[in-house]
């Protein structure tokens, strides 16, 4: 594998280095806040990357992707609440339930295309939202506090800020590597082919929806992992993480960073969440600035920030 | 079965397809024998593309049956018919625009080489798929353009790529919907030469408006008008068929008469 020196790759390399060194910076300057912020960013970057797999590579505009954040989070929260604190149980359950949910939702939604697909994935996610809101044993609307983070024995201590940050970062890099392998594999080429021209793919012998569905399940499972991380990060899980606006946030991160570019959603998550943080310090109407900014990106920078960088020439 | 050799590779019986008030395929029956090049001609809107789409499964008939290699495929989805050995090219070019020429062909070869639920290995490094794709590209004269994205290929090159993609699925029956449409004179000549070679290897159904090409290539010709077969015979008989001449009154009449 070769990485030519292009503006995109330079930016990606700098971001990777920055993310790796961030705890050091935080330690040296005593700035704990930045570590907290970036832990959150890294978790959302993983969630956005999983959405990019179906949206960018698979052409499936899912508007319900935050559902998996909630499902992964609730799997951890509910098991913790019921006295099962081991991460070796919590996390596989979080992944398995997310995969199952994706399988069911995908099998039903993938009968439709275009706007209908957007609407039906949105509807299913909202349904999941109302279901967890109604689980009074687990806090209902108010959410569920997680008193102890997932326990991985002596392997890693999730309550240690730096260790937890590196765990999240490891999950992000692992997720990106997995996605990178997938998009260059036989399976990945089929999924991208179906995005490009479904009729053609059927005509040469592919059962398009079967590949779409598997892709949908993989993405949901990866996002379930983000959910488990997020719940540990906030020591809390509530229906709000799966509300449709959260799904919208994830879509914005993907589009902002660059749909169908491996590293785009990472950039998107960083820019989106840092901007949100900065703007909300100055004004409570930060959304009024964010909205038009996004519109500009969508209108003038097809391919998002990575797309813009791709058009830059060195020298 | 004593007469199995004489069984047609493709048997269409009483096929009907309506679009609202139009009957685009009207009680159509047709046999294509193994090894022949069977041309289908007819004026614009005669239902040629509609027929091809029903044969390959993009479109479902209202009634009638389609048997391919002795099997009833009338209700089979397109992807399964492709696996049985039916391949088509599209009249309106239908490729993967985001892919390079060779990727378009390699993925067609991949579709017929085991399953594609492989998530890890780099598919572009599977040598036998690349080789298969390259030889199909060479066949149609596109080997020098292998790495060019489809969107940068000329119209003629895209037509040739359509054919390479179909070939890469190793079909038993090749359905070509106007492969010369929009080609220049030299490109057309190349396509005719290529089809002359291919007909020795694979059964071909050729839909084409270029009468010179049709009469030069076809073993038999079926003439469609308003979705109905008005004649099906060897080229010489078609040329002298009064009903065909009547149907082709107008500019094409001249062409038929001259060939
Ligand atoms: N999807 C559709 N919806 C409605 N009508 C259609 C559709 N497809 C084809 N038709 C109609 O069916 C008839 C046959 O069309 P078809 O495209 O099969 O003709 P053709 O013989 O391929 O013509 P051409 O030589 O122009 O390619 C035409 O009257 C056409 O308008
Ligand atoms: Mg046609």
XYZ file of C-alpha atoms and ligand atoms in Angstrom:
606
model
C 0.000 0.000 0.000
C 1.364 3.369 -1.002
C 0.421 6.820 0.168
C 1.368 9.469 -2.366
C 2.115 12.902 -0.970
C -1.080 14.793 -1.659
C -2.763 17.553 0.347
C -5.361 15.026 1.497
C -2.821 12.558 2.787
C -0.747 15.267 4.436
C -3.801 16.532 6.313
C -4.791 12.991 7.267
C -1.272 12.227 8.523
C -1.163 15.448 10.553
C -4.543 14.682 12.091
C -3.462 11.164 13.007
C -0.273 12.486 14.600
C -2.238 15.167 16.437
C -4.726 12.642 17.787
C -1.932 10.343 18.934
C -0.082 13.149 20.736
C -3.107 14.892 22.204
C -2.871 13.326 25.713
C 0.736 14.474 25.908
C -0.300 18.031 25.094
C -3.128 17.857 27.578
C -0.745 16.608 30.274
C 1.900 19.231 29.569
C -0.504 22.156 29.539
C -2.810 20.806 32.210
C -5.690 21.264 29.754
C -8.009 18.417 30.670
C -10.923 19.865 28.798
C -9.332 19.280 25.420
C -8.852 15.583 26.187
C -12.496 15.267 27.192
C -13.600 17.056 24.043
C -11.449 14.923 21.795
C -12.525 11.682 23.424
C -16.034 12.619 22.368
C -14.846 13.631 18.916
C -13.028 10.330 18.386
C -16.128 8.374 19.367
C -18.294 10.356 16.968
C -15.647 10.008 14.271
C -16.026 6.242 14.518
C -19.812 6.509 14.334
C -19.580 8.859 11.332
C -17.080 6.543 9.620
C -19.504 3.655 9.962
C -22.244 5.809 8.452
C -19.866 6.703 5.633
C -19.541 3.027 4.792
C -23.228 2.785 3.883
C -23.810 6.386 2.815
C -20.600 7.165 0.964
C -19.627 3.771 -0.399
C -23.001 2.055 -0.419
C -25.203 4.968 -1.479
C -27.660 4.217 1.334
C -28.803 7.491 2.875
C -29.712 6.208 6.310
C -31.289 8.881 8.467
C -31.482 6.644 11.517
C -27.890 5.850 12.237
C -27.883 7.316 15.747
C -30.180 4.455 16.772
C -27.087 2.267 17.078
C -25.419 4.797 19.369
C -28.380 4.318 21.681
C -28.558 0.555 21.277
C -24.853 0.074 22.015
C -25.134 2.499 24.928
C -28.236 0.915 26.402
C -26.727 -2.561 26.099
C -23.880 -1.372 28.323
C -26.145 0.663 30.622
C -28.796 -2.003 31.123
C -26.280 -4.773 31.783
C -24.431 -2.527 34.262
C -27.739 -1.688 35.931
C -28.534 -5.401 36.223
C -25.192 -6.044 37.844
C -23.215 -7.359 34.885
C -20.198 -5.080 34.818
C -17.807 -7.066 32.665
C -16.937 -5.391 29.386
C -16.284 -8.844 27.938
C -20.034 -9.419 28.191
C -21.338 -5.868 27.756
C -19.495 -5.066 24.558
C -20.208 -8.231 22.589
C -23.858 -7.849 23.582
C -23.800 -4.229 22.413
C -22.384 -5.315 19.043
C -24.719 -8.278 18.676
C -27.873 -6.306 19.465
C -26.812 -3.550 17.081
C -26.182 -6.109 14.352
C -29.550 -7.716 14.924
C -31.347 -4.389 14.876
C -29.550 -3.458 11.648
C -30.492 -6.804 10.130
C -34.190 -6.327 10.821
C -34.315 -2.636 9.912
C -32.170 -3.205 6.851
C -34.243 -6.123 5.584
C -37.367 -3.965 5.779
C -35.909 -0.620 4.621
C -33.861 -1.893 1.710
C -37.012 -2.722 -0.210
C -37.238 1.001 -0.808
C -34.982 3.543 -2.486
C -34.282 7.254 -2.395
C -36.437 9.474 -0.245
C -38.478 6.505 0.970
C -35.357 4.859 2.307
C -34.415 8.048 4.156
C -37.900 8.278 5.642
C -38.202 4.650 6.664
C -34.799 4.513 8.385
C -35.756 7.710 10.179
C -39.066 6.184 11.232
C -37.453 3.029 12.606
C -34.897 5.028 14.579
C -37.661 7.178 16.037
C -39.519 4.019 16.953
C -36.443 2.778 18.835
C -36.258 6.187 20.496
C -39.826 5.922 21.783
C -39.309 2.355 22.912
C -36.341 3.235 25.141
C -38.168 6.349 26.335
C -40.862 4.020 27.596
C -38.545 1.679 29.502
C -39.362 3.053 32.940
C -37.215 0.491 34.727
C -34.201 1.997 32.966
C -34.992 5.636 33.568
C -37.393 6.229 30.674
C -37.090 9.748 29.289
C -34.590 10.748 31.938
C -32.015 8.194 30.894
C -29.891 5.790 32.827
C -26.844 6.642 34.891
C -23.959 4.193 34.623
C -22.215 4.041 37.993
C -19.331 1.859 36.898
C -17.623 1.856 33.536
C -17.184 -1.424 31.713
C -14.730 -3.647 33.526
C -12.020 -5.329 31.470
C -10.226 -6.878 34.440
C -6.652 -5.721 34.681
C -6.397 -5.211 30.927
C -7.382 -1.580 30.780
C -8.951 0.918 33.161
C -11.728 2.847 31.446
C -11.942 5.336 34.303
C -8.444 6.517 33.525
C -8.877 9.441 31.143
C -5.786 8.755 29.067
C -6.311 5.026 28.848
C -9.908 5.537 27.838
C -8.910 8.069 25.200
C -6.433 5.646 23.674
C -9.022 2.880 23.740
C -11.397 5.091 21.767
C -8.621 6.058 19.381
C -7.665 2.401 18.941
C -11.286 1.595 18.106
C -11.355 4.441 15.584
C -8.159 3.377 13.839
C -9.220 -0.259 13.959
C -12.606 0.671 12.484
C -10.987 2.725 9.723
C -8.609 -0.104 8.871
C -11.500 -2.538 8.708
C -13.489 -0.199 6.457
C -10.434 0.304 4.264
C -10.018 -3.422 3.829
C -13.715 -3.811 3.109
C -13.942 -1.129 0.436
C -11.082 -2.680 -1.508
C -12.342 -6.232 -1.134
C -14.618 -8.141 -3.490
C -17.515 -7.305 -1.234
C -16.653 -3.618 -1.153
C -16.392 -3.368 -4.924
C -19.809 -4.961 -5.279
C -21.328 -2.516 -2.805
C -19.785 0.434 -4.645
C -20.885 -1.020 -7.957
C -24.455 -1.232 -6.719
C -24.284 2.393 -5.623
C -22.989 3.329 -9.047
C -25.488 1.371 -11.177
C -27.765 -1.192 -9.595
C -29.322 -2.364 -12.860
C -25.911 -3.107 -14.312
C -24.841 -5.076 -11.238
C -28.006 -7.191 -11.347
C -27.462 -7.793 -15.044
C -23.950 -9.180 -14.500
C -25.132 -11.522 -11.786
C -25.215 -9.821 -8.390
C -28.151 -10.004 -6.008
C -27.735 -6.350 -5.096
C -29.850 -6.210 -1.970
C -28.034 -9.059 -0.294
C -24.770 -7.086 -0.431
C -26.499 -3.909 0.607
C -27.976 -5.630 3.641
C -24.684 -7.100 4.818
C -23.052 -3.695 4.427
C -25.874 -2.119 6.422
C -25.346 -4.649 9.231
C -21.573 -4.088 9.331
C -22.083 -0.335 9.605
C -24.688 -0.706 12.332
C -22.416 -2.991 14.310
C -19.478 -0.585 14.149
C -21.765 2.240 15.257
C -22.939 0.042 18.147
C -19.339 0.001 19.311
C -19.344 3.811 19.261
C -22.458 3.649 21.395
C -20.752 1.455 23.983
C -17.826 3.882 24.077
C -20.085 6.908 24.306
C -22.047 5.495 27.226
C -18.787 4.852 29.060
C -17.578 8.316 28.226
C -20.618 10.101 29.623
C -21.361 7.520 32.361
C -24.904 7.939 31.198
C -27.196 6.924 28.394
C -30.501 8.494 27.466
C -32.968 8.340 24.588
C -31.584 11.686 23.407
C -28.532 9.985 21.831
C -30.811 8.264 19.358
C -33.051 11.220 18.546
C -33.266 12.086 14.849
C -31.223 15.245 15.283
C -28.292 13.052 16.364
C -28.674 11.029 13.191
C -28.641 14.349 11.367
C -25.419 15.346 13.136
C -23.762 12.157 11.954
C -24.890 12.761 8.378
C -23.553 16.310 8.547
C -20.166 15.075 9.779
C -19.955 12.667 6.855
C -20.999 15.216 4.243
C -18.814 17.940 5.752
C -15.715 15.777 5.807
C -16.345 14.101 2.493
C -18.689 11.264 1.632
C -16.939 8.234 0.243
C -13.508 9.288 1.438
C -12.074 7.015 4.097
C -10.747 9.759 6.346
C -13.411 12.361 5.544
C -15.772 11.579 8.442
C -12.896 11.948 10.931
C -12.201 15.438 9.624
C -15.932 16.082 9.559
C -16.397 15.048 13.177
C -13.479 17.182 14.318
C -14.584 20.295 12.431
C -18.239 19.901 13.372
C -17.758 19.278 17.082
C -14.962 21.837 17.521
C -17.027 24.469 15.716
C -20.035 23.564 17.838
C -17.900 23.975 20.950
C -16.384 27.303 19.875
C -19.529 28.857 18.475
C -21.617 27.864 21.442
C -19.201 29.732 23.689
C -19.818 32.961 21.805
C -23.471 32.662 21.112
C -26.337 30.414 21.969
C -27.493 30.825 18.403
C -24.544 28.850 17.100
C -26.845 26.742 14.960
C -27.630 29.911 12.990
C -23.999 30.079 11.951
C -23.521 26.355 11.512
C -26.533 26.014 9.224
C -25.426 28.439 6.506
C -21.852 27.165 6.778
C -23.030 23.656 5.999
C -25.147 24.898 3.145
C -22.054 26.533 1.633
C -20.076 23.316 1.948
C -22.797 21.236 0.363
C -23.335 23.739 -2.439
C -19.756 24.618 -3.256
C -17.608 21.789 -2.009
C -18.995 18.578 -3.381
C -16.999 15.873 -1.676
C -16.704 17.970 1.494
C -13.417 19.083 2.978
C -11.577 16.059 1.607
C -13.000 16.864 -1.808
C -11.657 20.424 -1.542
C -8.247 19.157 -0.493
C -8.279 16.717 -3.386
C -8.571 19.617 -5.787
C -5.608 21.476 -4.257
C -2.290 21.105 -5.999
C 1.033 21.098 -4.266
C 3.616 23.683 -5.295
C -34.432 -37.356 -25.417
C -33.624 -38.163 -29.012
C -34.111 -34.708 -30.440
C -32.342 -32.813 -27.675
C -29.802 -31.464 -30.154
C -32.579 -29.710 -31.989
C -33.982 -28.152 -28.802
C -33.649 -24.391 -28.968
C -31.321 -22.687 -26.507
C -33.967 -20.038 -25.973
C -37.682 -20.619 -26.367
C -40.132 -17.770 -25.992
C -43.801 -18.641 -26.011
C -46.776 -16.316 -26.251
C -45.038 -13.481 -24.461
C -47.173 -10.423 -23.691
C -46.112 -7.144 -22.138
C -48.301 -4.072 -21.929
C -47.509 -0.515 -20.939
C -50.819 1.130 -20.171
C -52.674 1.029 -23.470
C -49.674 -0.061 -25.557
C -48.939 -3.731 -26.121
C -45.174 -3.604 -26.538
C -44.823 -7.383 -26.786
C -47.836 -8.939 -28.430
C -48.208 -12.709 -28.113
C -44.633 -13.165 -29.255
C -43.074 -16.579 -29.806
C -39.491 -17.099 -30.843
C -36.860 -19.855 -30.884
C -33.150 -19.203 -30.849
C -31.065 -22.228 -31.767
C -27.769 -22.967 -30.134
C -24.908 -21.555 -32.194
C -26.894 -19.219 -34.411
C -26.733 -15.484 -34.737
C -30.316 -14.400 -34.629
C -31.042 -10.812 -35.579
C -34.136 -8.939 -34.470
C -35.113 -5.948 -36.535
C -38.084 -3.646 -36.617
C -38.954 0.029 -36.719
C -38.512 2.323 -33.707
C -40.874 1.388 -30.934
C -41.443 -2.130 -32.296
C -40.671 -3.597 -28.868
C -37.135 -4.904 -29.421
C -35.640 -3.499 -26.211
C -38.759 -4.478 -24.289
C -38.276 -8.051 -25.506
C -34.581 -8.146 -24.543
C -35.398 -6.784 -21.098
C -37.910 -9.560 -20.534
C -35.428 -12.168 -21.692
C -32.789 -10.991 -19.228
C -35.202 -10.249 -16.412
C -35.124 -6.476 -16.054
C -38.773 -6.455 -17.019
C -41.508 -8.963 -16.115
C -43.924 -10.106 -18.826
C -47.678 -9.959 -18.252
C -47.990 -13.492 -19.587
C -46.170 -16.121 -21.591
C -43.054 -18.130 -20.833
C -39.322 -17.998 -21.444
C -37.243 -21.167 -21.411
C -33.477 -20.967 -21.457
C -31.351 -24.112 -21.850
C -34.410 -26.197 -21.064
C -35.279 -24.301 -17.905
C -38.253 -22.079 -17.246
C -36.713 -18.728 -16.331
C -39.846 -16.601 -16.754
C -39.954 -15.662 -13.080
C -36.237 -15.717 -12.371
C -34.602 -12.448 -11.330
C -31.987 -10.885 -13.601
C -28.996 -11.843 -11.464
C -29.927 -15.522 -11.565
C -30.379 -15.521 -15.333
C -26.942 -14.006 -15.629
C -25.590 -16.937 -13.649
C -27.326 -19.340 -16.006
C -25.431 -17.783 -18.898
C -27.589 -14.963 -20.239
C -25.809 -11.676 -20.831
C -26.912 -8.457 -22.439
C -25.609 -5.139 -23.569
C -27.795 -2.100 -23.136
C -28.984 0.146 -25.950
C -28.473 3.105 -23.663
C -25.023 2.539 -22.235
C -25.261 1.244 -18.697
C -21.865 0.957 -17.020
C -20.398 1.771 -13.625
C -19.443 5.412 -14.219
C -17.288 5.695 -11.086
C -15.174 2.683 -12.058
C -12.295 2.377 -14.486
C -12.760 0.361 -17.661
C -10.919 -2.647 -16.283
C -12.800 -2.516 -12.970
C -16.082 -2.609 -14.909
C -15.016 -5.801 -16.617
C -13.253 -7.401 -13.649
C -16.343 -7.117 -11.485
C -18.349 -8.919 -14.154
C -15.755 -11.710 -14.092
C -15.911 -11.658 -10.293
C -19.679 -12.193 -10.407
C -19.069 -15.531 -12.105
C -16.127 -16.649 -10.020
C -17.332 -17.942 -6.673
C -19.050 -15.741 -4.133
C -18.256 -12.155 -3.301
C -18.759 -12.211 0.443
C -15.026 -11.752 0.853
C -14.263 -8.760 2.980
C -10.522 -8.695 3.442
C -8.351 -9.409 0.401
C -7.791 -6.724 -2.204
C -10.008 -7.688 -5.149
C -7.938 -5.617 -7.570
C -5.022 -7.908 -6.827
C -6.799 -11.117 -7.801
C -4.714 -11.942 -10.813
C -7.120 -14.299 -12.539
C -9.890 -11.674 -12.406
C -7.572 -9.013 -13.782
C -6.374 -11.360 -16.522
C -9.911 -12.286 -17.497
C -10.822 -8.605 -17.600
C -7.765 -7.700 -19.611
C -8.415 -10.366 -22.213
C -12.033 -9.218 -22.600
C -10.776 -5.655 -23.035
C -8.235 -6.814 -25.594
C -10.965 -8.599 -27.465
C -12.906 -5.372 -27.987
C -9.783 -3.311 -28.587
C -9.760 -1.391 -25.324
C -6.605 -2.805 -23.712
C -4.823 0.543 -23.919
C -7.695 2.254 -22.095
C -7.933 -0.188 -19.185
C -7.265 2.294 -16.406
C -9.331 5.158 -17.763
C -12.496 5.998 -15.792
C -15.670 5.218 -17.738
C -16.734 8.843 -17.602
C -13.669 9.747 -19.694
C -14.215 7.132 -22.397
C -15.675 8.194 -25.735
C -19.147 7.013 -26.697
C -17.691 4.415 -29.038
C -15.350 3.118 -26.361
C -18.237 2.842 -23.932
C -20.141 0.734 -26.487
C -17.134 -1.547 -26.761
C -16.861 -1.724 -23.006
C -20.519 -2.783 -22.791
C -19.603 -5.750 -24.921
C -16.467 -6.564 -22.901
C -18.528 -6.570 -19.703
C -21.024 -9.004 -21.217
C -18.213 -11.233 -22.483
C -16.561 -11.348 -19.082
C -19.592 -13.182 -17.683
C -18.789 -16.044 -20.106
C -22.324 -16.189 -21.502
C -23.990 -18.978 -23.430
C -26.354 -16.495 -24.979
C -25.393 -12.927 -25.723
C -28.191 -10.403 -26.255
C -26.921 -7.247 -27.918
C -29.211 -4.232 -28.069
C -27.997 -2.028 -30.913
C -24.262 -2.380 -30.305
C -23.475 -0.093 -33.264
C -25.791 2.735 -32.193
C -23.902 5.991 -32.485
C -20.674 4.405 -33.731
C -18.634 5.954 -36.533
C -17.892 4.109 -39.761
C -14.576 2.584 -38.686
C -15.898 1.736 -35.223
C -18.898 0.023 -36.802
C -16.679 -1.971 -39.094
C -14.607 -3.060 -36.129
C -17.722 -4.110 -34.257
C -18.940 -6.168 -37.228
C -15.558 -7.888 -37.472
C -15.671 -8.617 -33.765
C -19.190 -10.049 -33.945
C -18.080 -12.256 -36.843
C -15.474 -13.754 -34.548
C -17.751 -14.019 -31.527
C -20.532 -15.814 -33.361
C -18.299 -18.849 -33.610
C -18.090 -19.068 -29.828
C -21.445 -17.995 -28.501
C -25.085 -17.832 -29.508
C -26.053 -14.241 -30.227
C -29.304 -12.332 -30.427
C -28.584 -9.091 -32.204
C -30.940 -6.127 -32.227
C -29.684 -3.672 -34.797
C -30.882 -0.925 -37.137
C -27.780 -1.142 -39.333
C -29.211 -3.370 -42.056
C -25.921 -3.890 -43.800
C -24.495 -5.343 -40.613
C -27.595 -7.419 -39.940
C -27.665 -9.016 -43.374
C -23.942 -9.629 -43.278
C -24.059 -11.364 -39.909
C -27.378 -13.056 -39.305
C -28.223 -16.717 -39.752
C -31.873 -15.873 -39.233
C -33.777 -12.660 -38.854
C -36.950 -11.990 -36.908
C -38.927 -8.922 -37.885
C -40.972 -7.212 -35.192
C -43.687 -4.669 -35.815
C -45.880 -3.340 -33.024
C -44.659 -6.102 -30.749
C -45.638 -8.867 -33.170
C -43.421 -11.181 -35.189
C -44.324 -10.579 -38.813
C -41.559 -12.750 -40.221
C -38.781 -15.054 -39.093
C -36.513 -16.533 -41.719
C -33.054 -16.615 -43.321
C -31.787 -13.251 -44.641
C -32.533 -13.956 -48.311
C -36.138 -14.833 -47.573
C -36.559 -11.765 -45.377
C -35.160 -9.538 -48.088
C -37.868 -10.686 -50.486
C -40.717 -10.817 -47.983
C -43.538 -8.539 -49.112
C -44.914 -7.934 -45.659
C -41.482 -6.887 -44.403
C -41.076 -4.518 -47.316
C -44.434 -2.962 -46.508
C -43.537 -2.556 -42.858
C -40.309 -0.884 -43.848
C -41.789 1.633 -46.281
C -39.883 4.840 -45.839
C -36.170 5.392 -45.738
C -35.294 1.952 -44.392
C -37.156 0.329 -47.272
C -34.396 1.491 -49.564
C -31.728 -0.044 -47.356
C -33.421 -3.436 -47.225
C -33.971 -3.451 -50.970
C -30.353 -2.654 -51.672
C -28.596 -5.142 -49.455
N -41.042 1.726 -19.395
C -41.979 1.994 -20.348
N -43.125 2.620 -20.014
C -44.062 2.876 -20.969
N -43.929 2.548 -22.260
C -42.802 1.947 -22.647
C -41.765 1.639 -21.717
N -40.754 1.031 -22.376
C -41.148 0.959 -23.666
N -42.379 1.497 -23.835
C -43.129 1.570 -25.090
O -43.148 0.264 -25.647
C -42.953 0.321 -27.039
C -41.725 -0.499 -27.419
O -40.544 0.178 -26.958
P -39.101 -0.406 -27.136
O -38.158 0.494 -26.452
O -39.085 -1.819 -26.739
O -38.911 -0.302 -28.719
P -37.619 -0.614 -29.576
O -38.058 -1.564 -30.620
O -36.492 -1.012 -28.724
O -37.357 0.802 -30.238
P -35.982 1.493 -30.682
O -35.646 0.936 -32.012
O -36.314 2.932 -30.743
O -34.959 1.176 -29.644
C -42.847 1.789 -27.403
O -44.108 2.227 -27.817
C -42.452 2.437 -26.128
O -42.933 3.763 -26.071
Mg -34.654 -0.257 -28.320
